[in-house]
mmCIF file with all atom_site columns, C-alpha atoms in Angstrom:
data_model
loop_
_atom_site.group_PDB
_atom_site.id
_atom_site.type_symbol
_atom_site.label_atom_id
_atom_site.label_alt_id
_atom_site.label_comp_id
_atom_site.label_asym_id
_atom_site.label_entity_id
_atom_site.label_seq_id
_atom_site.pdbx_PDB_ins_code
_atom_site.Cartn_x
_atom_site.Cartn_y
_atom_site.Cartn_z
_atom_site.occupancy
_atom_site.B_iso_or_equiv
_atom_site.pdbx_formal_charge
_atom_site.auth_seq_id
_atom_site.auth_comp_id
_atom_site.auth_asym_id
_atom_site.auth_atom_id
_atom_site.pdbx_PDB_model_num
ATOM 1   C CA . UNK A 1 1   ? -6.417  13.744  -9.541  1.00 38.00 ? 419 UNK A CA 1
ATOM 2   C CA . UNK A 1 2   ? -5.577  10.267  -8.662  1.00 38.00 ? 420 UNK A CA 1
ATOM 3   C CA . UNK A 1 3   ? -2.878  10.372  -11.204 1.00 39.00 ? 421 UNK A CA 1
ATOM 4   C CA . UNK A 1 4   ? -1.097  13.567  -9.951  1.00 38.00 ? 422 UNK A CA 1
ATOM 5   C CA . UNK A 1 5   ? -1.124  12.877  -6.120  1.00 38.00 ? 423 UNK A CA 1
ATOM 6   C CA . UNK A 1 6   ? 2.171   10.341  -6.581  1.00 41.00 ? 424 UNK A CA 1
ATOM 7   C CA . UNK A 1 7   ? 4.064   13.235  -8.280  1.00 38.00 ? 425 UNK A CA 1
ATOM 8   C CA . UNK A 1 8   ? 3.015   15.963  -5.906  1.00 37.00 ? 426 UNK A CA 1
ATOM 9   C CA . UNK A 1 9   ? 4.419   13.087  -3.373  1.00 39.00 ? 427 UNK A CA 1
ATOM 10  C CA . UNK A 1 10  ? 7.440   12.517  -5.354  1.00 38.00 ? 428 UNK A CA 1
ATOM 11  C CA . UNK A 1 11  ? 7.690   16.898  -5.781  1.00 40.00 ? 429 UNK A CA 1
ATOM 12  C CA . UNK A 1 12  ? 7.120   17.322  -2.012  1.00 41.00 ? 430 UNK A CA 1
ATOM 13  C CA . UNK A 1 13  ? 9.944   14.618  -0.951  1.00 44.00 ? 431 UNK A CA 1
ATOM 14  C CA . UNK A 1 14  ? 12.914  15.586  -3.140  1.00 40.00 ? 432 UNK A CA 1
ATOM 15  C CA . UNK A 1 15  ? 12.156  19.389  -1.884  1.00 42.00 ? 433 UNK A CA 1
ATOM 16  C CA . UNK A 1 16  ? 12.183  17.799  2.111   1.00 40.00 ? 434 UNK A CA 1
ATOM 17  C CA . UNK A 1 17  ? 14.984  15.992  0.913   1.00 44.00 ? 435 UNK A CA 1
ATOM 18  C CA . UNK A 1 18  ? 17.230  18.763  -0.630  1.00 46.00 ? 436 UNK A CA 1
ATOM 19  C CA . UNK A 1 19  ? 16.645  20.815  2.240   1.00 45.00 ? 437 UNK A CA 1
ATOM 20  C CA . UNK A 1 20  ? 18.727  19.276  4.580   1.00 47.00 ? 438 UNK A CA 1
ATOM 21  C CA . UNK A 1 21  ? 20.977  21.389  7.487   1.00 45.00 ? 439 UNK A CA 1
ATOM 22  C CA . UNK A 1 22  ? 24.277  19.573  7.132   1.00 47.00 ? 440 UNK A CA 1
ATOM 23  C CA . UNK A 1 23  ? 25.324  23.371  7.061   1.00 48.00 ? 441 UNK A CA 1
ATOM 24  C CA . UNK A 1 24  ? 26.601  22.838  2.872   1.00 46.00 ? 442 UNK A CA 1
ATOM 25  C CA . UNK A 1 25  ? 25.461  25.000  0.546   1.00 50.00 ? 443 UNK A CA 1
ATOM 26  C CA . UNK A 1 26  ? 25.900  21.804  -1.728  1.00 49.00 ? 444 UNK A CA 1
ATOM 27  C CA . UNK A 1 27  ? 22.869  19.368  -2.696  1.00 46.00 ? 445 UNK A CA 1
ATOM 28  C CA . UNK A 1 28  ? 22.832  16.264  -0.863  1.00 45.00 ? 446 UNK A CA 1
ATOM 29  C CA . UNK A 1 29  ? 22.565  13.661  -3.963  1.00 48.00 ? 447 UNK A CA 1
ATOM 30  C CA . UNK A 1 30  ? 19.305  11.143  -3.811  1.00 42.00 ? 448 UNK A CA 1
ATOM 31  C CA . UNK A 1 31  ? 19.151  7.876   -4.279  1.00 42.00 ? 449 UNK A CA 1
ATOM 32  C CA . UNK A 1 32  ? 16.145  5.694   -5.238  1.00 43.00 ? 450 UNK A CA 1
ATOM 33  C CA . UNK A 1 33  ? 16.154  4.325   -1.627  1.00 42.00 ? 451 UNK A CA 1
ATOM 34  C CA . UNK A 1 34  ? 15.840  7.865   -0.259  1.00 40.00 ? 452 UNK A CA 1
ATOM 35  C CA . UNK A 1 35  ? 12.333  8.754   -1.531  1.00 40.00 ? 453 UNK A CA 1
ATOM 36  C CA . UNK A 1 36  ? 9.712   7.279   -0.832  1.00 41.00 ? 454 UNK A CA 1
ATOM 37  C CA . UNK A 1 37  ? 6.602   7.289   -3.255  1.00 39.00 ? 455 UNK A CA 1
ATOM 38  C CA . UNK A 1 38  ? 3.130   6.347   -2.173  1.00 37.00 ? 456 UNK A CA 1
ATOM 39  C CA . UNK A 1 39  ? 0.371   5.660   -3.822  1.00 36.00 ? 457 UNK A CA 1
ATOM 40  C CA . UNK A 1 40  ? -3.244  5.058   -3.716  1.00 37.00 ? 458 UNK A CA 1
ATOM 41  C CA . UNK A 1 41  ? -5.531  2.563   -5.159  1.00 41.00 ? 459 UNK A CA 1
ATOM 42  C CA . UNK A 1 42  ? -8.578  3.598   -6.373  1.00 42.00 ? 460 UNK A CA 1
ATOM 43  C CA . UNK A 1 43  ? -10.753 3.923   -3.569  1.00 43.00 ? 461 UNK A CA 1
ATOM 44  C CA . UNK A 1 44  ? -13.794 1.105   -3.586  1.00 58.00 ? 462 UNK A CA 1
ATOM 45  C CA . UNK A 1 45  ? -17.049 2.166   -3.758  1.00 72.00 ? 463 UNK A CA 1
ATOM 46  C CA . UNK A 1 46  ? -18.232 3.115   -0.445  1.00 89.00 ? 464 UNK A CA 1
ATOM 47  C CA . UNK A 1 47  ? -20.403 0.101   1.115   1.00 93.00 ? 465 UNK A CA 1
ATOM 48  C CA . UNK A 1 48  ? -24.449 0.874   1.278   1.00 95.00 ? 466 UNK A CA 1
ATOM 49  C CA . UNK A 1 49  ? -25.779 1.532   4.648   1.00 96.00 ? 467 UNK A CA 1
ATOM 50  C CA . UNK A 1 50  ? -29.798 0.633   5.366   1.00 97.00 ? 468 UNK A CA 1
ATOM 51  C CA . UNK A 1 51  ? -31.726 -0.310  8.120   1.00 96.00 ? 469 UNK A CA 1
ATOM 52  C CA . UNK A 1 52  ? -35.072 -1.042  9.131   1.00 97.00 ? 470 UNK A CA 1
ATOM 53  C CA . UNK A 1 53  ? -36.599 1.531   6.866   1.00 97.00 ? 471 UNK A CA 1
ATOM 54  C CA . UNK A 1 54  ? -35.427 0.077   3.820   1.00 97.00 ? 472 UNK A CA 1
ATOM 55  C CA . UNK A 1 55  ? -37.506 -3.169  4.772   1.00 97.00 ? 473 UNK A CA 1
ATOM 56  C CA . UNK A 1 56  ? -39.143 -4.435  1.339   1.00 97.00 ? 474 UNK A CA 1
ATOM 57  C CA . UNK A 1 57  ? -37.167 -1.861  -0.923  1.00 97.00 ? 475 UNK A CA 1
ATOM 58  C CA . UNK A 1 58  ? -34.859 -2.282  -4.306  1.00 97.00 ? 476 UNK A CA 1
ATOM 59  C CA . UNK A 1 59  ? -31.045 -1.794  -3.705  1.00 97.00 ? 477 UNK A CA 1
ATOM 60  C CA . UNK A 1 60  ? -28.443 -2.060  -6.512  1.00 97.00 ? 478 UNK A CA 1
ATOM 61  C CA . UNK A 1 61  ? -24.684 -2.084  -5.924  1.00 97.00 ? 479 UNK A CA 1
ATOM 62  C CA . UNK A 1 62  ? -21.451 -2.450  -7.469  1.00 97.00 ? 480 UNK A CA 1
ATOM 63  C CA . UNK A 1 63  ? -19.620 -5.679  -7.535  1.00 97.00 ? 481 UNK A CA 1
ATOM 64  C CA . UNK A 1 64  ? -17.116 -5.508  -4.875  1.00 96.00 ? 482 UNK A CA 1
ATOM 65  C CA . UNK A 1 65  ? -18.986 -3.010  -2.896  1.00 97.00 ? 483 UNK A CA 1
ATOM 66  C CA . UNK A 1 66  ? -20.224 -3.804  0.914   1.00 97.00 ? 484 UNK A CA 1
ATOM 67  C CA . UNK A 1 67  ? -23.627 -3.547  1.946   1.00 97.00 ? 485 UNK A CA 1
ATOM 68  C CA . UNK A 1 68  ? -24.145 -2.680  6.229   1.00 97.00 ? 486 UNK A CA 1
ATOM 69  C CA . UNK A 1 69  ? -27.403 -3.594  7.726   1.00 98.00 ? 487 UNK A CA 1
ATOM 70  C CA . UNK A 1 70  ? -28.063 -2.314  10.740  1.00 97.00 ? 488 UNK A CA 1
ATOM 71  C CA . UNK A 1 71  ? -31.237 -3.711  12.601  1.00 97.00 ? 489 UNK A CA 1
ATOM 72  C CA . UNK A 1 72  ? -32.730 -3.169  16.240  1.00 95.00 ? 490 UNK A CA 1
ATOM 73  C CA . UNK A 1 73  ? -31.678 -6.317  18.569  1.00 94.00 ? 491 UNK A CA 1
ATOM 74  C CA . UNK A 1 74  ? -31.409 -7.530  22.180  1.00 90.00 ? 492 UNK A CA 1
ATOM 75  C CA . UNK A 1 75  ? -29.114 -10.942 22.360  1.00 88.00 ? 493 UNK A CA 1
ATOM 76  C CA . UNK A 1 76  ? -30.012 -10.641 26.073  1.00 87.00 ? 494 UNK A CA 1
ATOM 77  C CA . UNK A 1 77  ? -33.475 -12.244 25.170  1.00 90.00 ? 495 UNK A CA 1
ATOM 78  C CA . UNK A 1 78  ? -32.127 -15.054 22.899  1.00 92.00 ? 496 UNK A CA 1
ATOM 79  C CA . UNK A 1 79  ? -32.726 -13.387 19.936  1.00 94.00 ? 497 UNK A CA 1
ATOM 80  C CA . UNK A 1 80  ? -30.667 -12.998 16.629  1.00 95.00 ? 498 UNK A CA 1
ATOM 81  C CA . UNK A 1 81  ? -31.243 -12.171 13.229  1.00 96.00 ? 499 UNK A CA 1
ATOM 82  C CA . UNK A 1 82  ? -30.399 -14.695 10.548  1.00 94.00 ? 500 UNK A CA 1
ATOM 83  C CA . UNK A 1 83  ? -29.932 -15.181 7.130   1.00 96.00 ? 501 UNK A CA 1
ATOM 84  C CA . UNK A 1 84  ? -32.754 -16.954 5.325   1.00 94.00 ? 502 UNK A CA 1
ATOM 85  C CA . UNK A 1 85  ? -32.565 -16.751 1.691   1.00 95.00 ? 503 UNK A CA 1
ATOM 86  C CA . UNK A 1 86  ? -29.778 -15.254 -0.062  1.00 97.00 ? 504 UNK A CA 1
ATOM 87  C CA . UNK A 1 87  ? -27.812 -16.401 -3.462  1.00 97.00 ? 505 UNK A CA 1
ATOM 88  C CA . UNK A 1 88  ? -24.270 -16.156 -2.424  1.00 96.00 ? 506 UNK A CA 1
ATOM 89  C CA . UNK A 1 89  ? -22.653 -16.357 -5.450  1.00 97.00 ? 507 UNK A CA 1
ATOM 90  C CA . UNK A 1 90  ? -24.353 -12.726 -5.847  1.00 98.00 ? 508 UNK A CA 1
ATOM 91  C CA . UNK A 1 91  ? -23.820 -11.496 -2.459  1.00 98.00 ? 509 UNK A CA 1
ATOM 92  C CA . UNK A 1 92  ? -22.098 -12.991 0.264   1.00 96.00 ? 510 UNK A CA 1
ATOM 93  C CA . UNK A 1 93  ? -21.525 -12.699 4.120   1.00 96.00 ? 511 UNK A CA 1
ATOM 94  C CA . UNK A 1 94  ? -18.328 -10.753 4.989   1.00 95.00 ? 512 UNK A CA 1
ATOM 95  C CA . UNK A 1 95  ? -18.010 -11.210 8.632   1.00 89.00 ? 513 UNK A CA 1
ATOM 96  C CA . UNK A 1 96  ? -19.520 -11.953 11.876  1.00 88.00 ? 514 UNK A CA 1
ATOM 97  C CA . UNK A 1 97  ? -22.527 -9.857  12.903  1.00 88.00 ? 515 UNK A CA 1
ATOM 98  C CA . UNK A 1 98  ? -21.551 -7.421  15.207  1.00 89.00 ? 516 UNK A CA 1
ATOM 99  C CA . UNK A 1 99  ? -23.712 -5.839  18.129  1.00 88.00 ? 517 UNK A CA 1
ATOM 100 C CA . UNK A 1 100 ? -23.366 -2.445  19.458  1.00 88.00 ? 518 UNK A CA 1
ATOM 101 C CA . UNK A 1 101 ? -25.544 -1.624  22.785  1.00 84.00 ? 519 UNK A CA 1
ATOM 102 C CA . UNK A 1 102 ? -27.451 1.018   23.054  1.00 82.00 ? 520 UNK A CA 1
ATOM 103 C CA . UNK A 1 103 ? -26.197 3.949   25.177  1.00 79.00 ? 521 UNK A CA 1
ATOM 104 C CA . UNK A 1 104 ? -26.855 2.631   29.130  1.00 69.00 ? 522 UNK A CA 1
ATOM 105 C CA . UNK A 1 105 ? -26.745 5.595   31.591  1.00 60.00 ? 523 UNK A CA 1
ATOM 106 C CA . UNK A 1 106 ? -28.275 3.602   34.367  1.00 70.00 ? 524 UNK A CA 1
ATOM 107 C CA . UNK A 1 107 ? -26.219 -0.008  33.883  1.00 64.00 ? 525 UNK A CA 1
ATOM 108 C CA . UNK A 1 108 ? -29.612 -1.824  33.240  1.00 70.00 ? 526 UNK A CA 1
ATOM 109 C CA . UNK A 1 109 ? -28.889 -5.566  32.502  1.00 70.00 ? 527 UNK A CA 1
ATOM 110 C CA . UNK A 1 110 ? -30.797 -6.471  29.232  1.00 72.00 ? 528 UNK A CA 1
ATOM 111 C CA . UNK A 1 111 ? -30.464 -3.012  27.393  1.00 77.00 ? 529 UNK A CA 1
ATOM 112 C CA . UNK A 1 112 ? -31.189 -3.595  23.748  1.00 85.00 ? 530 UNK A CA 1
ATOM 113 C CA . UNK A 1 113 ? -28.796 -2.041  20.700  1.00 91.00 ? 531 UNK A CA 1
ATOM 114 C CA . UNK A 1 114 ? -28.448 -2.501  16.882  1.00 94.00 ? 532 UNK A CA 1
ATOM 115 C CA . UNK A 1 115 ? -27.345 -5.677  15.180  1.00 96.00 ? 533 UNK A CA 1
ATOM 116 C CA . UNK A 1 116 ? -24.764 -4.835  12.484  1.00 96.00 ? 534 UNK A CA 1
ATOM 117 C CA . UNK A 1 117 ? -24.606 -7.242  9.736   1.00 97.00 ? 535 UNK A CA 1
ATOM 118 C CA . UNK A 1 118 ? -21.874 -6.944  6.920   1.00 97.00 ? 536 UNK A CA 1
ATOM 119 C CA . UNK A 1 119 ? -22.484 -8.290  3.411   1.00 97.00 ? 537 UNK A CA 1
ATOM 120 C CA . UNK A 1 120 ? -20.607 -7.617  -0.021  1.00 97.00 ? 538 UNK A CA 1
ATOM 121 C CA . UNK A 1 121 ? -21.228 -7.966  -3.674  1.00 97.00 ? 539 UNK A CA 1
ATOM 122 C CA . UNK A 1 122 ? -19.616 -10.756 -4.927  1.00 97.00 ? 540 UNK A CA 1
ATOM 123 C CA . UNK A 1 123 ? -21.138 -10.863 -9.135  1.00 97.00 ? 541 UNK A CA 1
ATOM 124 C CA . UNK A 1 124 ? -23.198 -9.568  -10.838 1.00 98.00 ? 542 UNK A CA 1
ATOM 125 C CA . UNK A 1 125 ? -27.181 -10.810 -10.621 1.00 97.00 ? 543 UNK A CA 1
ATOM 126 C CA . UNK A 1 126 ? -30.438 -10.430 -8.772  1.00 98.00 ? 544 UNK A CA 1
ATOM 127 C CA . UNK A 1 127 ? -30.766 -11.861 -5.052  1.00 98.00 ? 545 UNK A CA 1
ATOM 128 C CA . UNK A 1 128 ? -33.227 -11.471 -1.931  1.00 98.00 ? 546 UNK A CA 1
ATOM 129 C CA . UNK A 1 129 ? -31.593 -11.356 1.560   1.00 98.00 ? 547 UNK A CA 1
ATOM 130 C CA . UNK A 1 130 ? -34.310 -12.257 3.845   1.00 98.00 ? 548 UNK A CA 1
ATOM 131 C CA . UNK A 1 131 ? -33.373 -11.625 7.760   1.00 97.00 ? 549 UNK A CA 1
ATOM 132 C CA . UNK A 1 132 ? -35.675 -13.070 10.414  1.00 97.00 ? 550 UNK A CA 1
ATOM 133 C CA . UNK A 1 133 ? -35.211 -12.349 14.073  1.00 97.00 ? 551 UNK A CA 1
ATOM 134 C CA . UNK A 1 134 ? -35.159 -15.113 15.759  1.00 96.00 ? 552 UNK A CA 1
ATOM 135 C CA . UNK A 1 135 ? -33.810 -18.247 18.672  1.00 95.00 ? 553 UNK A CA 1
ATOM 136 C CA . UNK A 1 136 ? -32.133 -20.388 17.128  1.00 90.00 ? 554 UNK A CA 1
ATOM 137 C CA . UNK A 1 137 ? -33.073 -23.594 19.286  1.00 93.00 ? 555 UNK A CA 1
ATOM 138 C CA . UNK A 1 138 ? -37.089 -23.062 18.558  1.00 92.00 ? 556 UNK A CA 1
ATOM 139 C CA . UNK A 1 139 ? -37.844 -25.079 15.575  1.00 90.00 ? 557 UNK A CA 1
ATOM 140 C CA . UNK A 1 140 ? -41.361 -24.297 13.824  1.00 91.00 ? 558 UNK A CA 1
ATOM 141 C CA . UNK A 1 141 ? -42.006 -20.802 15.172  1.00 93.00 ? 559 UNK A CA 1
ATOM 142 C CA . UNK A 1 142 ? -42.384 -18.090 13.425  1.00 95.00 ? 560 UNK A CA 1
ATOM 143 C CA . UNK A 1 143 ? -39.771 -15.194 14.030  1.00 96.00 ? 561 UNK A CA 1
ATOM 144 C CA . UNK A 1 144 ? -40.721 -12.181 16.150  1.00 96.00 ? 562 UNK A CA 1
ATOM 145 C CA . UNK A 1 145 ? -39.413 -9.806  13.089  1.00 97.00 ? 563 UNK A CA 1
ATOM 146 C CA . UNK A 1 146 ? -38.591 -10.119 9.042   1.00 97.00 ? 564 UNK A CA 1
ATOM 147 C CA . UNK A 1 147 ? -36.548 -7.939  7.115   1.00 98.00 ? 565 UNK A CA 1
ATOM 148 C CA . UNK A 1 148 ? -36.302 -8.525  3.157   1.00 98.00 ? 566 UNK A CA 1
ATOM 149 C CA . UNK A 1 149 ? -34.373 -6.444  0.788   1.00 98.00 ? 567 UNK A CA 1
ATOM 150 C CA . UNK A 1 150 ? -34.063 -7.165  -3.185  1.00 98.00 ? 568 UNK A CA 1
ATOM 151 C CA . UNK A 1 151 ? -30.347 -6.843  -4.143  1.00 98.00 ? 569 UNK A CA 1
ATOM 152 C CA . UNK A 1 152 ? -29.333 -6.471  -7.874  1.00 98.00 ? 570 UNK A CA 1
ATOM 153 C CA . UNK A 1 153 ? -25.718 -6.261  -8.548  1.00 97.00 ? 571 UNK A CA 1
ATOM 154 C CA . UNK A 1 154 ? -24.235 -4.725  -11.651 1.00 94.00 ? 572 UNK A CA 1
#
């Protein structure tokens, strides 16, 4: 399918473009510059969404693919997860954490939300992300939470 969407493209425009109203009955020659052809890449695998339910649990994914962790979090309280251990030549931060509050009918100060954390696959091998919820100024102190997921890569 991949293969035939360019020429259904290429089909499509040179009908559009011989169907012109300059009022001539004659066909409107085309140039190279007057079509336009797109095409797709293959689409990359889609990335792996978990959360706290997959806590202690086996992933695999493709190289190249993302991974999307989404975790419960208030930043209000000082709190953040971060990344323990994890072998980045396996799998590697892509991007900033991101934090989306939860819905907040009332406008309460301090309303917790989800901590989004992006990740992708960058070779193939075995690695553990390890996540611990915690301040980031309190050395020596256990985190409040731990999340743990065992990554294999193919």
């Amino acid at each position: 399918m991949r293969v035939r969407m360019p020429l259904v493209m290429v089909t499509a425009g040179l009908a559009l473009a011989g169907c012109g109203s300059s009022g001539s009955n004659e066909a409107t020659p085309l140039s190279a510059s007057s079509v336009a052809v797109t095409t797709t890449a293959a689409s990359p695998t889609a990335a792996e969404r978990i959360g706290a339910d997959a806590d202690g649990k086996d992933l695999s994914l493709a190289v190249g693919q993302g991974l999307i962790v989404t975790l419960e979090a208030d930043p209000t309280t000082g709190y953040a997860w971060q990344v323990g251990e994890l072998d980045q030549n396996v799998v590697k931060p892509n991007g900033s954490p991101d934090y989306e509050q939860d819905p907040n009918s009332d406008g309460k100060v301090g309303v917790g939300g989800k901590s989004v954390l992006n990740f992708v696959a960058a070779a193939p091998g075995s690695t553990k992300l390890s996540l611990s919820y915690m301040r980031a100024w309190e050395q020596g102190v256990e985190p409040a939470k731990r999340f743990t997921v065992n990554l294999t890569v193919h």
